[in-house]
Amino acid sequence: CWSLPLQAKSPTEVRSLRIWSAPDHVRLVFDADSPVGHKLFTLDKPHRLVLDLENTRLTKHLPKPDADKRFIRKLRIAKRNKQDVRVVLDLSRAVKPKSFLLKPNRQYGHRLVVDLYDKKTSAKSQTQKPVKTINEPGQRDVVIAVDPGHGGEDPGARGKKGTYEKDVVLAIARELVQMINLQKGMKGVLIRDGDYYLGLRKRIAKARQHRADLFVSIHADAFRDSSVRGSSVYTLSRSGASSEAARWLAERENSADLVGGVSLEDKDEMLASVLLDLSQIGTLQASSTAAERMLEQLKKLGKTHKRKVQQAGFVVLKSPDIPSMLVETAFISNPDEERRLKSSRHQKKVAKALLDGISSYFRYQPPPGTWLAAQQIKAAPKRHVISRGDTLIAIAKQYQVSLNRLRNVNELEGDILRIGQVLQIPGS
């Protein structure tokens, strides 16, 4: 039970109620003209949910839930204390409710959202989640979306011994997420956690739902020549980025929050194009940095198929606002590599190499507002006195810090340096 004190003196007007049924919960959305102060609690014998809307009046009758709605059997409304409204939901089972307020956006005004989860299912899923260290307020975890390729009726490549790509990459992905979740300041989420098909753009959408800071798609390559071996790392090609930009721009009126949280819907053609281009340039640069550090770790594991990061137009790499890479862990068409890919011991080694690559990237370039970024700020900075010939890019490379971080720490608006100027070098 919790309450949000109402600040407005005049009553809040609740204008409508929308009820949505999702795969794992039912959502109720109360549309209002101002933030809704409320209290929420449950009762049993029989199961009920009580929602008290403080200093509120209804401008319309709220709709009754359909007969096929889960959880809710009946909805009742009554006045309370002359100025409050009480909403009672008669339930078919025990629920775990969650409520929160949403600020107005382009389509809706103020909203009170109440989500109803099955209490038994919710409790079970909570016990399966990895235990994470709680960071200080305002210092969130970096989120890594780990995407095992293929699945279900799409098995991917197949080795001569009958090993399917979809199975080994899922095993590696699970190991990787488990390792990530043992690191303070990092959170791993599995995009596919079972043997089922998931569309390529759905994978991107799921990563965005988790607000991922990095997307890593895991695969196991195949080639007609069974002697070919080694791992590879791919990022999105420029041509792939250009084709994706055209697609986003063509569909921007049907899209929202596509570019770093900014909707393209209400922007004219030129502005939408510029915003998308800026987002893609930054994302491609971050993807390249992350991929290079990943490849360096894979080289320690064994032979790599290519010495440098490769570029391709893979659909799963086309998110304009999430740095993304695709890792070909090995050639499953190579008998020796197929044998190793089936080994749980080798799967752990691959996952560890992937973890080291991810960790190296986030130590170098932690997103602002994260626990990792806070630790970097706390690290005692070094001092560099500018001498003739020094450039900001060269200094960033010398100390292994990002150019943006160097600028931000020293509050530099440009790249012009003065001889004798002292720069603070943040911890790498």
Tab-separated table of C-alpha atoms in Angstrom:
chain	number	residue	atom	x	y	z
A	1	CYS	CA	0.000	0.000	0.000
A	2	TRP	CA	1.388	3.412	-0.886
A	3	SER	CA	0.165	6.909	-1.469
A	4	LEU	CA	1.187	9.881	-3.531
A	5	PRO	CA	0.129	13.170	-1.921
A	6	LEU	CA	-1.997	15.319	-4.160
A	7	GLN	CA	-0.611	18.798	-4.726
A	8	ALA	CA	-3.364	20.286	-6.850
A	9	LYS	CA	-6.242	21.940	-4.931
A	10	SER	CA	-8.924	21.301	-7.530
A	11	PRO	CA	-10.155	17.717	-8.028
A	12	THR	CA	-8.365	15.546	-10.535
A	13	GLU	CA	-10.607	14.539	-13.425
A	14	VAL	CA	-10.375	10.897	-14.475
A	15	ARG	CA	-11.681	10.837	-18.017
A	16	SER	CA	-11.377	7.229	-19.122
A	17	LEU	CA	-10.080	3.763	-18.333
A	18	ARG	CA	-8.350	1.526	-20.843
A	19	ILE	CA	-7.729	-2.156	-20.109
A	20	TRP	CA	-4.990	-4.021	-21.968
A	21	SER	CA	-4.222	-7.732	-21.838
A	22	ALA	CA	-0.515	-8.647	-22.228
A	23	PRO	CA	1.018	-12.138	-22.214
A	24	ASP	CA	2.063	-11.968	-18.560
A	25	HIS	CA	-0.234	-9.340	-17.036
A	26	VAL	CA	-3.288	-7.132	-17.388
A	27	ARG	CA	-2.816	-3.361	-17.465
A	28	LEU	CA	-5.331	-0.721	-16.449
A	29	VAL	CA	-4.663	2.847	-17.580
A	30	PHE	CA	-6.631	5.720	-16.024
A	31	ASP	CA	-6.474	8.882	-18.144
A	32	ALA	CA	-6.580	12.089	-16.104
A	33	ASP	CA	-6.000	15.832	-16.387
A	34	SER	CA	-3.370	15.900	-13.598
A	35	PRO	CA	-1.321	13.450	-11.482
A	36	VAL	CA	-3.605	11.032	-9.640
A	37	GLY	CA	-3.023	10.662	-5.900
A	38	HIS	CA	-3.963	7.115	-4.981
A	39	LYS	CA	-3.772	4.201	-2.571
A	40	LEU	CA	-3.680	0.593	-3.671
A	41	PHE	CA	-4.195	-2.604	-1.675
A	42	THR	CA	-5.545	-6.146	-2.037
A	43	LEU	CA	-8.038	-8.209	-0.047
A	44	ASP	CA	-8.729	-11.935	-0.044
A	45	LYS	CA	-11.665	-14.256	0.665
A	46	PRO	CA	-12.725	-13.314	-1.957
A	47	HIS	CA	-9.816	-11.839	-3.942
A	48	ARG	CA	-10.227	-8.116	-4.533
A	49	LEU	CA	-8.118	-5.126	-5.427
A	50	VAL	CA	-9.050	-1.743	-3.983
A	51	LEU	CA	-7.885	1.472	-5.608
A	52	ASP	CA	-8.679	4.759	-3.849
A	53	LEU	CA	-8.349	7.811	-6.113
A	54	GLU	CA	-7.784	10.835	-3.894
A	55	ASN	CA	-9.579	14.153	-4.515
A	56	THR	CA	-10.890	12.821	-7.795
A	57	ARG	CA	-14.049	12.945	-9.831
A	58	LEU	CA	-15.095	10.902	-12.839
A	59	THR	CA	-16.175	12.729	-15.970
A	60	LYS	CA	-17.399	9.520	-17.642
A	61	HIS	CA	-18.543	6.086	-16.605
A	62	LEU	CA	-15.611	3.710	-16.568
A	63	PRO	CA	-15.962	0.726	-18.909
A	64	LYS	CA	-16.702	-2.719	-17.583
A	65	PRO	CA	-14.040	-5.358	-18.293
A	66	ASP	CA	-14.922	-7.887	-20.972
A	67	ALA	CA	-15.931	-11.350	-19.845
A	68	ASP	CA	-12.777	-12.886	-21.346
A	69	LYS	CA	-10.407	-10.575	-19.431
A	70	ARG	CA	-8.024	-12.423	-17.138
A	71	PHE	CA	-7.963	-11.703	-13.414
A	72	ILE	CA	-10.889	-9.241	-13.387
A	73	ARG	CA	-14.423	-10.596	-12.916
A	74	LYS	CA	-16.171	-7.344	-12.099
A	75	LEU	CA	-15.446	-3.646	-11.597
A	76	ARG	CA	-17.328	-1.507	-9.045
A	77	ILE	CA	-17.087	2.237	-8.384
A	78	ALA	CA	-18.303	4.364	-5.487
A	79	LYS	CA	-17.779	7.788	-3.913
A	80	ARG	CA	-15.746	7.864	-0.693
A	81	ASN	CA	-15.283	10.684	1.867
A	82	LYS	CA	-17.227	13.018	-0.471
A	83	GLN	CA	-14.107	13.813	-2.509
A	84	ASP	CA	-12.460	10.461	-3.268
A	85	VAL	CA	-13.400	7.674	-5.666
A	86	ARG	CA	-13.029	4.003	-4.737
A	87	VAL	CA	-12.571	1.447	-7.513
A	88	VAL	CA	-12.986	-2.198	-6.491
A	89	LEU	CA	-11.935	-5.027	-8.792
A	90	ASP	CA	-13.421	-8.445	-8.037
A	91	LEU	CA	-10.690	-10.893	-9.036
A	92	SER	CA	-10.653	-14.489	-10.156
A	93	ARG	CA	-7.261	-15.130	-8.506
A	94	ALA	CA	-4.663	-13.561	-6.229
A	95	VAL	CA	-2.646	-10.854	-7.974
A	96	LYS	CA	0.498	-8.868	-7.395
A	97	PRO	CA	-0.345	-5.269	-8.364
A	98	LYS	CA	2.068	-2.544	-9.404
A	99	SER	CA	1.125	1.080	-9.978
A	100	PHE	CA	2.937	4.112	-11.343
A	101	LEU	CA	2.248	7.502	-12.896
A	102	LEU	CA	3.129	8.568	-16.421
A	103	LYS	CA	3.586	12.152	-17.560
A	104	PRO	CA	1.829	13.444	-20.676
A	105	ASN	CA	3.221	12.644	-24.102
A	106	ARG	CA	2.107	13.544	-27.609
A	107	GLN	CA	-0.799	11.097	-27.562
A	108	TYR	CA	-1.930	10.926	-23.941
A	109	GLY	CA	-2.189	13.185	-20.906
A	110	HIS	CA	-1.475	12.237	-17.285
A	111	ARG	CA	-1.958	8.533	-16.635
A	112	LEU	CA	-2.206	6.226	-13.649
A	113	VAL	CA	-1.120	2.727	-14.631
A	114	VAL	CA	-2.010	-0.376	-12.616
A	115	ASP	CA	-0.499	-3.692	-13.693
A	116	LEU	CA	-1.897	-6.967	-12.367
A	117	TYR	CA	0.401	-10.001	-12.295
A	118	ASP	CA	-0.522	-13.506	-11.226
A	119	LYS	CA	0.778	-13.705	-7.650
A	120	LYS	CA	1.930	-17.328	-7.895
A	121	THR	CA	3.638	-16.881	-11.277
A	122	SER	CA	5.232	-13.602	-10.162
A	123	ALA	CA	6.641	-15.158	-6.986
A	124	LYS	CA	8.051	-18.083	-8.948
A	125	SER	CA	9.740	-15.861	-11.543
A	126	GLN	CA	11.248	-13.671	-8.830
A	127	THR	CA	13.009	-16.649	-7.253
A	128	GLN	CA	14.627	-17.425	-10.593
A	129	LYS	CA	16.109	-13.973	-11.074
A	130	PRO	CA	19.801	-13.553	-10.228
A	131	VAL	CA	20.575	-11.648	-7.057
A	132	LYS	CA	21.990	-8.242	-7.888
A	133	THR	CA	23.822	-5.782	-5.683
A	134	ILE	CA	21.692	-2.673	-5.153
A	135	ASN	CA	23.617	0.351	-6.350
A	136	GLU	CA	23.300	3.864	-5.016
A	137	PRO	CA	20.324	5.955	-6.227
A	138	GLY	CA	20.915	7.391	-9.693
A	139	GLN	CA	23.649	4.872	-10.472
A	140	ARG	CA	21.969	2.253	-12.606
A	141	ASP	CA	23.443	-0.939	-14.013
A	142	VAL	CA	24.596	-1.036	-17.614
A	143	VAL	CA	22.277	-3.392	-19.490
A	144	ILE	CA	23.650	-5.922	-21.970
A	145	ALA	CA	21.146	-7.630	-24.270
A	146	VAL	CA	22.506	-11.094	-25.150
A	147	ASP	CA	20.863	-12.539	-28.254
A	148	PRO	CA	21.357	-16.246	-29.089
A	149	GLY	CA	20.858	-16.519	-32.854
A	150	HIS	CA	18.176	-18.605	-34.571
A	151	GLY	CA	15.853	-20.929	-32.592
A	152	GLY	CA	12.798	-23.117	-33.083
A	153	GLU	CA	12.118	-23.945	-36.715
A	154	ASP	CA	15.204	-21.899	-37.641
A	155	PRO	CA	18.074	-24.103	-36.388
A	156	GLY	CA	20.862	-22.118	-38.053
A	157	ALA	CA	23.986	-23.955	-39.185
A	158	ARG	CA	24.438	-27.679	-38.556
A	159	GLY	CA	27.693	-29.510	-37.883
A	160	LYS	CA	28.612	-32.878	-39.404
A	161	LYS	CA	27.880	-34.569	-36.069
A	162	GLY	CA	24.400	-33.090	-36.030
A	163	THR	CA	25.070	-30.178	-33.681
A	164	TYR	CA	22.708	-27.272	-34.242
A	165	GLU	CA	23.870	-23.685	-34.028
A	166	LYS	CA	20.715	-22.653	-32.166
A	167	ASP	CA	21.532	-25.008	-29.281
A	168	VAL	CA	25.186	-24.155	-28.696
A	169	VAL	CA	24.698	-20.391	-28.942
A	170	LEU	CA	21.840	-20.552	-26.427
A	171	ALA	CA	24.090	-22.458	-24.015
A	172	ILE	CA	26.872	-19.878	-24.439
A	173	ALA	CA	24.403	-16.987	-24.063
A	174	ARG	CA	23.028	-18.409	-20.822
A	175	GLU	CA	26.551	-18.780	-19.438
A	176	LEU	CA	27.368	-15.225	-20.475
A	177	VAL	CA	24.267	-13.706	-18.853
A	178	GLN	CA	24.989	-15.600	-15.654
A	179	MET	CA	28.547	-14.242	-15.637
A	180	ILE	CA	27.386	-10.704	-16.401
A	181	ASN	CA	24.935	-10.768	-13.511
A	182	LEU	CA	27.745	-11.601	-11.102
A	183	GLN	CA	29.475	-8.322	-11.997
A	184	LYS	CA	28.551	-5.285	-9.939
A	185	GLY	CA	27.125	-2.517	-12.080
A	186	MET	CA	26.159	-4.836	-14.946
A	187	LYS	CA	22.916	-6.576	-15.869
A	188	GLY	CA	22.501	-9.168	-18.607
A	189	VAL	CA	19.181	-9.987	-20.269
A	190	LEU	CA	18.513	-12.907	-22.611
A	191	ILE	CA	16.651	-11.983	-25.771
A	192	ARG	CA	15.809	-15.654	-26.469
A	193	ASP	CA	15.672	-18.063	-23.541
A	194	GLY	CA	14.392	-21.262	-25.095
A	195	ASP	CA	14.054	-23.179	-28.350
A	196	TYR	CA	11.605	-20.969	-30.206
A	197	TYR	CA	11.646	-18.679	-33.200
A	198	LEU	CA	11.993	-14.949	-32.667
A	199	GLY	CA	11.885	-12.471	-35.532
A	200	LEU	CA	14.998	-10.402	-36.132
A	201	ARG	CA	13.341	-7.034	-35.585
A	202	LYS	CA	11.544	-8.430	-32.544
A	203	ARG	CA	14.999	-9.059	-31.072
A	204	ILE	CA	15.875	-5.391	-31.542
A	205	ALA	CA	12.542	-4.380	-30.023
A	206	LYS	CA	13.128	-6.552	-26.954
A	207	ALA	CA	16.580	-5.029	-26.455
A	208	ARG	CA	15.031	-1.577	-26.609
A	209	GLN	CA	12.335	-2.597	-24.116
A	210	HIS	CA	15.122	-3.478	-21.692
A	211	ARG	CA	16.819	-0.131	-22.500
A	212	ALA	CA	19.974	-2.005	-23.402
A	213	ASP	CA	23.318	-0.190	-23.520
A	214	LEU	CA	24.836	-2.918	-25.705
A	215	PHE	CA	23.439	-5.657	-27.955
A	216	VAL	CA	25.502	-8.807	-28.530
A	217	SER	CA	24.167	-11.402	-30.974
A	218	ILE	CA	25.866	-14.817	-30.702
A	219	HIS	CA	26.232	-17.202	-33.646
A	220	ALA	CA	28.315	-20.150	-34.911
A	221	ASP	CA	29.304	-19.863	-38.570
A	222	ALA	CA	29.394	-22.513	-41.300
A	223	PHE	CA	31.235	-22.828	-44.608
A	224	ARG	CA	31.424	-25.426	-47.370
A	225	ASP	CA	35.141	-25.904	-46.645
A	226	SER	CA	35.254	-27.780	-43.344
A	227	SER	CA	38.851	-26.690	-42.692
A	228	VAL	CA	37.819	-23.046	-42.233
A	229	ARG	CA	37.844	-22.077	-38.550
A	230	GLY	CA	38.047	-19.193	-36.099
A	231	SER	CA	35.803	-16.526	-34.595
A	232	SER	CA	34.732	-13.206	-36.125
A	233	VAL	CA	33.069	-9.999	-34.934
A	234	TYR	CA	30.730	-7.915	-37.090
A	235	THR	CA	29.235	-4.458	-36.841
A	236	LEU	CA	26.723	-2.784	-39.145
A	237	SER	CA	28.056	-1.668	-42.518
A	238	ARG	CA	27.573	1.867	-43.794
A	239	SER	CA	25.312	0.588	-46.580
A	240	GLY	CA	23.280	-1.325	-44.002
A	241	ALA	CA	22.969	1.828	-41.925
A	242	SER	CA	21.860	3.836	-44.955
A	243	SER	CA	19.151	1.349	-45.918
A	244	GLU	CA	17.932	1.249	-42.333
A	245	ALA	CA	17.824	5.047	-42.162
A	246	ALA	CA	15.585	5.093	-45.222
A	247	ARG	CA	13.300	2.530	-43.590
A	248	TRP	CA	13.015	4.464	-40.306
A	249	LEU	CA	12.304	7.706	-42.141
A	250	ALA	CA	9.626	6.077	-44.299
A	251	GLU	CA	7.847	4.703	-41.227
A	252	ARG	CA	8.467	7.507	-38.751
A	253	GLU	CA	4.809	8.564	-38.589
A	254	ASN	CA	3.982	5.081	-37.252
A	255	SER	CA	6.893	4.983	-34.835
A	256	ALA	CA	7.771	6.513	-31.495
A	257	ASP	CA	10.942	6.773	-29.377
A	258	LEU	CA	13.132	5.239	-32.075
A	259	VAL	CA	16.237	7.367	-31.810
A	260	GLY	CA	17.645	7.581	-28.321
A	261	GLY	CA	14.187	8.210	-26.866
A	262	VAL	CA	13.269	10.890	-29.438
A	263	SER	CA	10.262	10.318	-31.663
A	264	LEU	CA	10.617	11.105	-35.368
A	265	GLU	CA	6.871	11.254	-35.855
A	266	ASP	CA	6.381	15.007	-35.544
A	267	LYS	CA	9.632	16.063	-37.246
A	268	ASP	CA	9.869	17.294	-40.824
A	269	GLU	CA	11.896	15.315	-43.365
A	270	MET	CA	15.136	17.275	-42.972
A	271	LEU	CA	15.139	17.374	-39.156
A	272	ALA	CA	14.197	13.691	-38.856
A	273	SER	CA	17.013	12.805	-41.247
A	274	VAL	CA	19.574	14.858	-39.296
A	275	LEU	CA	18.491	13.385	-35.933
A	276	LEU	CA	18.668	9.857	-37.285
A	277	ASP	CA	22.035	10.462	-38.917
A	278	LEU	CA	23.530	11.852	-35.701
A	279	SER	CA	22.178	8.918	-33.713
A	280	GLN	CA	23.515	6.375	-36.207
A	281	ILE	CA	26.982	7.961	-36.359
A	282	GLY	CA	27.339	7.836	-32.581
A	283	THR	CA	25.973	4.292	-32.412
A	284	LEU	CA	28.259	3.018	-35.184
A	285	GLN	CA	31.298	4.549	-33.493
A	286	ALA	CA	30.384	2.951	-30.158
A	287	SER	CA	29.675	-0.371	-31.900
A	288	SER	CA	33.095	-0.294	-33.542
A	289	THR	CA	34.856	0.430	-30.233
A	290	ALA	CA	32.992	-2.365	-28.443
A	291	ALA	CA	33.607	-4.831	-31.283
A	292	GLU	CA	37.344	-4.105	-31.402
A	293	ARG	CA	37.670	-4.815	-27.690
A	294	MET	CA	35.618	-7.977	-28.083
A	295	LEU	CA	37.848	-9.227	-30.904
A	296	GLU	CA	40.972	-8.654	-28.785
A	297	GLN	CA	39.565	-10.956	-26.108
A	298	LEU	CA	38.552	-13.610	-28.641
A	299	LYS	CA	42.119	-13.618	-29.993
A	300	LYS	CA	43.245	-14.779	-26.547
A	301	LEU	CA	40.855	-17.716	-26.791
A	302	GLY	CA	42.268	-19.017	-30.065
A	303	LYS	CA	42.524	-18.371	-33.781
A	304	THR	CA	40.230	-15.734	-35.218
A	305	HIS	CA	38.906	-16.051	-38.754
A	306	LYS	CA	39.559	-12.379	-39.494
A	307	ARG	CA	42.161	-10.117	-37.884
A	308	LYS	CA	39.900	-7.071	-37.927
A	309	VAL	CA	36.268	-6.317	-37.146
A	310	GLN	CA	34.059	-6.950	-40.188
A	311	GLN	CA	31.063	-4.985	-41.444
A	312	ALA	CA	27.809	-6.427	-42.778
A	313	GLY	CA	24.142	-5.565	-43.134
A	314	PHE	CA	22.775	-7.984	-40.533
A	315	VAL	CA	19.256	-6.947	-39.509
A	316	VAL	CA	19.893	-7.504	-35.782
A	317	LEU	CA	22.622	-4.853	-35.889
A	318	LYS	CA	20.336	-2.146	-37.251
A	319	SER	CA	19.131	-0.473	-34.069
A	320	PRO	CA	19.893	3.240	-34.540
A	321	ASP	CA	20.313	3.861	-30.807
A	322	ILE	CA	21.927	0.714	-29.315
A	323	PRO	CA	25.591	-0.149	-30.005
A	324	SER	CA	25.433	-3.631	-31.513
A	325	MET	CA	27.718	-6.435	-32.618
A	326	LEU	CA	27.385	-9.955	-33.961
A	327	VAL	CA	29.906	-12.555	-32.793
A	328	GLU	CA	30.578	-15.705	-34.820
A	329	THR	CA	32.080	-17.794	-32.023
A	330	ALA	CA	33.460	-20.525	-34.325
A	331	PHE	CA	32.749	-22.534	-37.482
A	332	ILE	CA	30.361	-25.305	-36.549
A	333	SER	CA	31.149	-26.816	-39.962
A	334	ASN	CA	34.699	-27.483	-38.728
A	335	PRO	CA	34.728	-30.902	-36.953
A	336	ASP	CA	37.180	-29.798	-34.261
A	337	GLU	CA	35.311	-26.591	-33.540
A	338	GLU	CA	31.975	-28.443	-33.551
A	339	ARG	CA	33.346	-30.813	-30.908
A	340	ARG	CA	34.517	-27.901	-28.763
A	341	LEU	CA	31.265	-25.973	-29.166
A	342	LYS	CA	29.395	-28.971	-27.719
A	343	SER	CA	31.632	-28.970	-24.631
A	344	SER	CA	30.200	-27.117	-21.618
A	345	ARG	CA	33.766	-26.369	-20.537
A	346	HIS	CA	34.542	-24.653	-23.849
A	347	GLN	CA	31.186	-22.861	-23.797
A	348	LYS	CA	32.213	-21.319	-20.474
A	349	LYS	CA	35.545	-20.236	-21.983
A	350	VAL	CA	33.775	-18.552	-24.882
A	351	ALA	CA	31.345	-16.841	-22.508
A	352	LYS	CA	34.258	-15.617	-20.371
A	353	ALA	CA	35.987	-14.144	-23.437
A	354	LEU	CA	32.753	-12.370	-24.381
A	355	LEU	CA	32.396	-11.071	-20.827
A	356	ASP	CA	35.962	-9.739	-20.872
A	357	GLY	CA	35.271	-7.920	-24.136
A	358	ILE	CA	32.087	-6.370	-22.755
A	359	SER	CA	33.809	-5.371	-19.503
A	360	SER	CA	36.724	-3.819	-21.394
A	361	TYR	CA	34.339	-1.665	-23.435
A	362	PHE	CA	32.350	-0.402	-20.454
A	363	ARG	CA	35.495	0.347	-18.457
A	364	TYR	CA	36.619	2.481	-21.392
A	365	GLN	CA	33.280	4.151	-22.127
A	366	PRO	CA	30.696	3.736	-19.333
A	367	PRO	CA	27.315	5.361	-20.051
A	368	PRO	CA	26.586	8.478	-17.948
A	369	GLY	CA	24.442	7.852	-14.881
A	370	THR	CA	25.653	4.302	-14.361
A	371	TRP	CA	27.477	2.809	-11.396
A	372	LEU	CA	30.463	2.076	-13.653
A	373	ALA	CA	30.634	5.726	-14.719
A	374	ALA	CA	30.514	6.788	-11.058
A	375	GLN	CA	33.452	4.529	-10.241
A	376	GLN	CA	35.421	6.056	-13.095
A	377	ILE	CA	34.715	9.538	-11.767
A	378	LYS	CA	35.820	8.508	-8.272
A	379	ALA	CA	39.147	7.220	-9.595
A	380	ALA	CA	41.903	9.724	-8.915
A	381	PRO	CA	42.501	11.594	-12.186
A	382	LYS	CA	45.953	12.004	-13.663
A	383	ARG	CA	47.272	15.363	-14.843
A	384	HIS	CA	48.681	16.050	-18.295
A	385	VAL	CA	50.460	19.312	-19.119
A	386	ILE	CA	50.002	20.296	-22.763
A	387	SER	CA	53.228	20.610	-24.745
A	388	ARG	CA	53.888	21.522	-28.383
A	389	GLY	CA	52.322	19.013	-30.813
A	390	ASP	CA	49.811	17.574	-28.349
A	391	THR	CA	46.309	16.898	-29.680
A	392	LEU	CA	43.216	15.857	-27.780
A	393	ILE	CA	42.864	12.663	-29.838
A	394	ALA	CA	46.477	11.664	-29.182
A	395	ILE	CA	46.096	12.316	-25.435
A	396	ALA	CA	42.893	10.226	-25.316
A	397	LYS	CA	44.688	7.331	-27.018
A	398	GLN	CA	47.744	7.712	-24.777
A	399	TYR	CA	45.692	7.329	-21.590
A	400	GLN	CA	43.134	4.899	-23.081
A	401	VAL	CA	40.120	7.071	-22.363
A	402	SER	CA	37.321	8.127	-24.677
A	403	LEU	CA	37.513	11.514	-26.374
A	404	ASN	CA	34.054	12.521	-25.097
A	405	ARG	CA	35.001	11.603	-21.528
A	406	LEU	CA	38.181	13.673	-21.781
A	407	ARG	CA	36.204	16.663	-23.058
A	408	ASN	CA	33.513	16.334	-20.381
A	409	VAL	CA	35.905	16.026	-17.441
A	410	ASN	CA	37.807	19.125	-18.567
A	411	GLU	CA	34.679	21.032	-19.692
A	412	LEU	CA	36.132	21.529	-23.165
A	413	GLU	CA	33.793	22.833	-25.847
A	414	GLY	CA	36.254	22.190	-28.676
A	415	ASP	CA	39.587	20.518	-29.377
A	416	ILE	CA	41.838	23.595	-29.186
A	417	LEU	CA	44.596	23.249	-26.569
A	418	ARG	CA	47.107	25.746	-25.165
A	419	ILE	CA	50.752	25.004	-24.337
A	420	GLY	CA	51.001	24.745	-20.553
A	421	GLN	CA	47.311	23.937	-20.132
A	422	VAL	CA	46.689	21.179	-17.564
A	423	LEU	CA	44.173	18.443	-18.397
A	424	GLN	CA	42.598	16.086	-15.877
A	425	ILE	CA	42.749	12.500	-17.162
A	426	PRO	CA	39.886	10.322	-15.856
A	427	GLY	CA	40.521	6.743	-14.825
A	428	SER	CA	40.278	4.308	-17.766
